[in-house]
């Protein structure tokens, strides 16, 4: 099973609204990363948050991390049509724990911004 | 543009064949990772190389192998291809361990 699980699987909002996506994971991590993927294209790195950080901002993005709940959220404020994409969280731990360098991805949230 | 390049962009081949995918990491990055993205399995980590040596293995099949060369570029070899190997194959690189991984544009493989 996937280490990270994004919620919701799909989200459709109006342009200008805020979009919030959540990610849960199962084992201890060193860091958590969020990526964006436009249809069938490459993954674009958005933000990395380390296990000792609680919140991080980058432009219109805000990421939170709660290691006690093993969860993270990605907030996109003032959404734009160009934000339409799939968003993935990725952790650096294998599902069995112990840590590994390869990322474990969730299944992603498909975000649609209606103009 | 992440700075990671992959060739070819598209590859169409037949079952039983062998293909080689190539990746050039960002300048200065010592770690190279390979991932597979398919509709049913999602994004899966295959293998990692660090400065020429294999570092970690994920869900890589025995029919698949990889290597990293002295100039740090990497190749992923897929042999005895099956229909189910059709997928997007991504390469990523990072400066070191537990750092941001930057992904290339991917190679779309179609096995007929």
Short mmCIF file of C-alpha atoms in Angstrom, two decimals:
data_model
loop_
_atom_site.label_atom_id
_atom_site.label_comp_id
_atom_site.label_asym_id
_atom_site.label_seq_id
_atom_site.Cartn_x
_atom_site.Cartn_y
_atom_site.Cartn_z
CA UNK A 1 0.00 0.00 0.00
CA UNK A 2 1.03 3.60 -0.47
CA UNK A 3 2.88 5.36 2.33
CA UNK A 4 1.14 8.64 1.63
CA UNK A 5 -2.56 8.93 1.02
CA UNK A 6 -3.92 12.19 -0.32
CA UNK A 7 -7.39 13.39 0.44
CA UNK A 8 -9.57 14.21 -1.40
CA UNK A 9 -8.91 12.20 -4.54
CA UNK A 10 -10.42 14.99 -6.61
CA UNK A 11 -11.28 18.60 -5.89
CA UNK A 12 -13.06 21.13 -8.09
CA UNK A 13 -13.23 24.78 -7.05
CA UNK A 14 -13.79 28.20 -8.58
CA UNK A 15 -10.90 30.39 -9.58
CA UNK A 16 -9.91 32.66 -6.73
CA UNK A 17 -10.94 30.22 -4.01
CA UNK A 18 -8.48 28.43 -1.75
CA UNK A 19 -7.71 24.74 -2.23
CA UNK A 20 -6.68 22.45 0.60
CA UNK A 21 -5.29 18.97 0.12
CA UNK A 22 -4.34 16.57 2.87
CA UNK A 23 -1.83 13.78 3.08
CA UNK A 24 -1.48 11.04 5.66
CA UNK A 25 1.42 8.66 6.06
CA UNK A 26 2.19 5.65 8.16
CA UNK A 27 5.76 5.62 9.43
CA UNK A 28 8.35 8.02 10.75
CA UNK A 29 9.80 10.38 8.18
CA UNK A 30 12.73 12.73 7.80
CA UNK A 31 10.92 15.03 5.41
CA UNK A 32 7.82 15.31 3.27
CA UNK A 33 7.67 16.82 -0.19
CA UNK A 34 4.80 18.05 -2.32
CA UNK A 35 4.86 17.82 -6.10
CA UNK A 36 2.60 18.96 -8.91
CA UNK A 37 2.05 17.07 -12.14
CA UNK A 38 0.24 18.42 -15.14
CA UNK A 39 -1.48 15.77 -17.20
CA UNK A 40 1.06 13.11 -18.16
CA UNK A 41 4.00 15.43 -17.71
CA UNK A 42 6.92 15.63 -15.34
CA UNK A 43 6.72 16.25 -11.61
CA UNK A 44 7.39 19.76 -10.45
CA UNK A 45 8.75 20.14 -6.94
CA UNK A 46 6.71 22.54 -4.83
CA UNK A 47 8.01 22.41 -1.30
CA UNK A 48 9.96 20.26 1.15
CA UNK A 49 9.16 20.32 4.85
CA UNK A 50 11.38 18.62 7.38
CA UNK A 51 10.14 16.60 10.32
CA UNK A 52 11.19 19.30 12.78
CA UNK A 53 9.22 22.00 10.93
CA UNK A 54 5.52 22.65 11.43
CA UNK A 55 4.75 25.09 8.66
CA UNK A 56 6.33 26.38 5.51
CA UNK A 57 5.33 28.96 2.91
CA UNK A 58 6.27 29.47 -0.70
CA UNK A 59 4.37 32.15 -2.60
CA UNK A 60 0.69 31.13 -2.61
CA UNK A 61 1.52 27.75 -1.07
CA UNK A 62 1.34 26.89 2.59
CA UNK A 63 2.31 23.47 3.88
CA UNK A 64 1.80 22.19 7.39
CA UNK A 65 3.16 19.06 8.98
CA UNK A 66 1.85 17.31 12.08
CA UNK A 67 4.18 14.44 12.90
CA UNK A 68 2.06 13.34 15.87
CA UNK A 69 -0.87 12.74 13.52
CA UNK A 70 1.36 11.70 10.62
CA UNK A 71 -0.34 14.16 8.34
CA UNK A 72 0.39 17.15 6.15
CA UNK A 73 -1.71 19.65 4.30
CA UNK A 74 -1.11 21.79 1.23
CA UNK A 75 -3.04 25.03 0.90
CA UNK A 76 -3.09 26.93 -2.37
CA UNK A 77 -4.52 30.40 -1.91
CA UNK A 78 -6.23 32.52 -4.57
CA UNK A 79 -6.28 29.62 -7.02
CA UNK A 80 -5.77 30.15 -10.75
CA UNK A 81 -6.74 28.07 -13.77
CA UNK A 82 -3.06 27.24 -14.21
CA UNK A 83 -3.11 25.45 -10.84
CA UNK A 84 -5.20 22.68 -12.41
CA UNK A 85 -3.04 19.58 -11.96
CA UNK A 86 -2.51 16.52 -9.79
CA UNK A 87 -0.78 17.09 -6.49
CA UNK A 88 1.26 14.41 -4.74
CA UNK A 89 2.83 14.16 -1.35
CA UNK A 90 5.96 12.07 -1.03
CA UNK A 91 7.80 10.83 2.00
CA UNK A 92 11.31 9.54 2.38
CA UNK A 93 10.43 6.52 4.47
CA UNK A 94 9.56 3.09 3.23
CA UNK A 95 6.20 1.69 4.36
CA UNK A 96 8.09 -0.73 6.59
CA UNK A 97 10.04 2.06 8.25
CA UNK A 98 13.79 2.29 8.63
CA UNK A 99 14.24 5.12 6.19
CA UNK A 100 15.35 5.01 2.59
CA UNK A 101 16.30 7.58 0.03
CA UNK A 102 13.64 6.69 -2.51
CA UNK A 103 10.40 8.61 -2.17
CA UNK A 104 7.09 6.92 -1.52
CA UNK A 105 4.20 8.70 -3.22
CA UNK A 106 0.51 8.83 -2.53
CA UNK A 107 -2.04 8.48 -5.30
CA UNK A 108 -2.51 12.20 -5.60
CA UNK A 109 -5.29 14.76 -5.51
CA UNK A 110 -6.60 15.89 -8.87
CA UNK A 111 -7.36 19.59 -8.59
CA UNK A 112 -9.56 21.35 -11.13
CA UNK A 113 -9.87 25.12 -11.08
CA UNK A 114 -13.00 26.31 -12.82
CA UNK A 115 -12.58 29.70 -14.54
CA UNK B 1 12.93 23.26 -16.20
CA UNK B 2 14.35 21.09 -13.41
CA UNK B 3 17.76 20.66 -15.01
CA UNK B 4 17.30 16.88 -15.24
CA UNK B 5 17.17 15.57 -18.80
CA UNK B 6 15.84 12.28 -20.05
CA UNK B 7 15.95 10.63 -23.44
CA UNK B 8 14.05 9.51 -25.36
CA UNK B 9 10.75 11.24 -24.66
CA UNK B 10 8.73 8.45 -26.21
CA UNK B 11 9.52 4.84 -26.93
CA UNK B 12 7.35 2.26 -28.66
CA UNK B 13 8.53 -1.32 -28.75
CA UNK B 14 7.29 -4.89 -28.82
CA UNK B 15 6.97 -7.50 -26.11
CA UNK B 16 10.17 -9.39 -25.45
CA UNK B 17 12.39 -6.53 -26.52
CA UNK B 18 14.99 -4.61 -24.51
CA UNK B 19 15.27 -0.82 -24.20
CA UNK B 20 17.60 1.64 -22.52
CA UNK B 21 16.45 4.88 -20.97
CA UNK B 22 18.97 7.61 -20.29
CA UNK B 23 19.09 10.30 -17.64
CA UNK B 24 21.44 13.22 -17.01
CA UNK B 25 21.14 14.66 -13.50
CA UNK B 26 21.35 18.31 -12.53
CA UNK B 27 24.85 19.66 -12.46
CA UNK B 28 26.46 18.76 -9.15
CA UNK B 29 23.86 16.21 -8.08
CA UNK B 30 25.38 12.90 -7.05
CA UNK B 31 22.18 10.93 -6.45
CA UNK B 32 20.03 9.60 -9.27
CA UNK B 33 16.68 7.90 -8.75
CA UNK B 34 14.43 6.01 -11.12
CA UNK B 35 10.65 5.87 -10.75
CA UNK B 36 7.86 4.22 -12.68
CA UNK B 37 4.40 5.72 -12.99
CA UNK B 38 1.55 3.55 -14.20
CA UNK B 39 -2.20 3.85 -13.93
CA UNK B 40 -2.61 0.84 -11.66
CA UNK B 41 0.52 1.13 -9.48
CA UNK B 42 0.92 4.88 -9.32
CA UNK B 43 4.40 6.33 -8.76
CA UNK B 44 6.88 3.74 -7.55
CA UNK B 45 10.51 4.07 -6.62
CA UNK B 46 12.68 1.63 -8.54
CA UNK B 47 16.32 2.22 -7.69
CA UNK B 48 18.84 4.82 -6.54
CA UNK B 49 22.48 5.39 -7.39
CA UNK B 50 24.84 7.64 -5.50
CA UNK B 51 28.13 8.69 -7.05
CA UNK B 52 28.29 5.61 -9.23
CA UNK B 53 27.18 3.02 -6.72
CA UNK B 54 23.83 1.43 -6.11
CA UNK B 55 22.35 2.93 -2.96
CA UNK B 56 18.84 1.62 -2.53
CA UNK B 57 16.38 -0.64 -4.29
CA UNK B 58 12.65 -0.30 -4.41
CA UNK B 59 10.11 -2.23 -6.43
CA UNK B 60 12.43 -2.97 -9.30
CA UNK B 61 11.85 -6.15 -11.28
CA UNK B 62 14.73 -8.54 -11.94
CA UNK B 63 14.27 -7.88 -15.67
CA UNK B 64 15.23 -4.26 -15.00
CA UNK B 65 18.69 -2.99 -14.21
CA UNK B 66 20.41 0.35 -13.95
CA UNK B 67 23.82 1.88 -13.69
CA UNK B 68 25.42 5.24 -13.08
CA UNK B 69 28.48 6.19 -15.03
CA UNK B 70 31.57 8.20 -13.95
CA UNK B 71 30.09 11.36 -15.51
CA UNK B 72 27.04 10.69 -13.25
CA UNK B 73 24.55 10.08 -16.03
CA UNK B 74 22.44 6.99 -15.52
CA UNK B 75 20.78 4.39 -17.68
CA UNK B 76 17.81 2.17 -16.91
CA UNK B 77 17.72 -1.06 -18.88
CA UNK B 78 14.41 -2.85 -19.29
CA UNK B 79 14.50 -6.31 -20.83
CA UNK B 80 12.04 -9.04 -21.82
CA UNK B 81 9.43 -6.35 -21.96
CA UNK B 82 5.82 -7.15 -21.19
CA UNK B 83 2.63 -5.23 -21.90
CA UNK B 84 2.44 -4.29 -18.23
CA UNK B 85 5.76 -2.45 -18.43
CA UNK B 86 4.07 0.31 -20.40
CA UNK B 87 4.41 3.36 -18.18
CA UNK B 88 6.07 6.70 -17.64
CA UNK B 89 9.61 6.32 -16.36
CA UNK B 90 11.05 9.23 -14.44
CA UNK B 91 14.54 10.01 -13.38
CA UNK B 92 15.20 12.35 -10.48
CA UNK B 93 18.35 13.73 -8.95
CA UNK B 94 19.35 15.31 -5.69
CA UNK B 95 22.46 16.82 -4.23
CA UNK B 96 22.59 14.43 -1.33
CA UNK B 97 20.52 12.27 0.93
CA UNK B 98 17.17 13.48 2.18
CA UNK B 99 17.26 16.51 -0.06
CA UNK B 100 14.83 17.78 -2.66
CA UNK B 101 14.52 15.43 -5.60
CA UNK B 102 14.18 17.13 -8.97
CA UNK B 103 12.41 15.16 -11.64
CA UNK B 104 13.07 14.95 -15.34
CA UNK B 105 10.30 15.14 -17.97
CA UNK B 106 10.04 11.36 -18.18
CA UNK B 107 10.15 8.73 -20.89
CA UNK B 108 6.81 7.34 -21.99
CA UNK B 109 7.21 3.66 -22.85
CA UNK B 110 4.58 1.79 -24.80
CA UNK B 111 4.98 -1.96 -25.19
CA UNK B 112 2.83 -3.47 -27.93
#
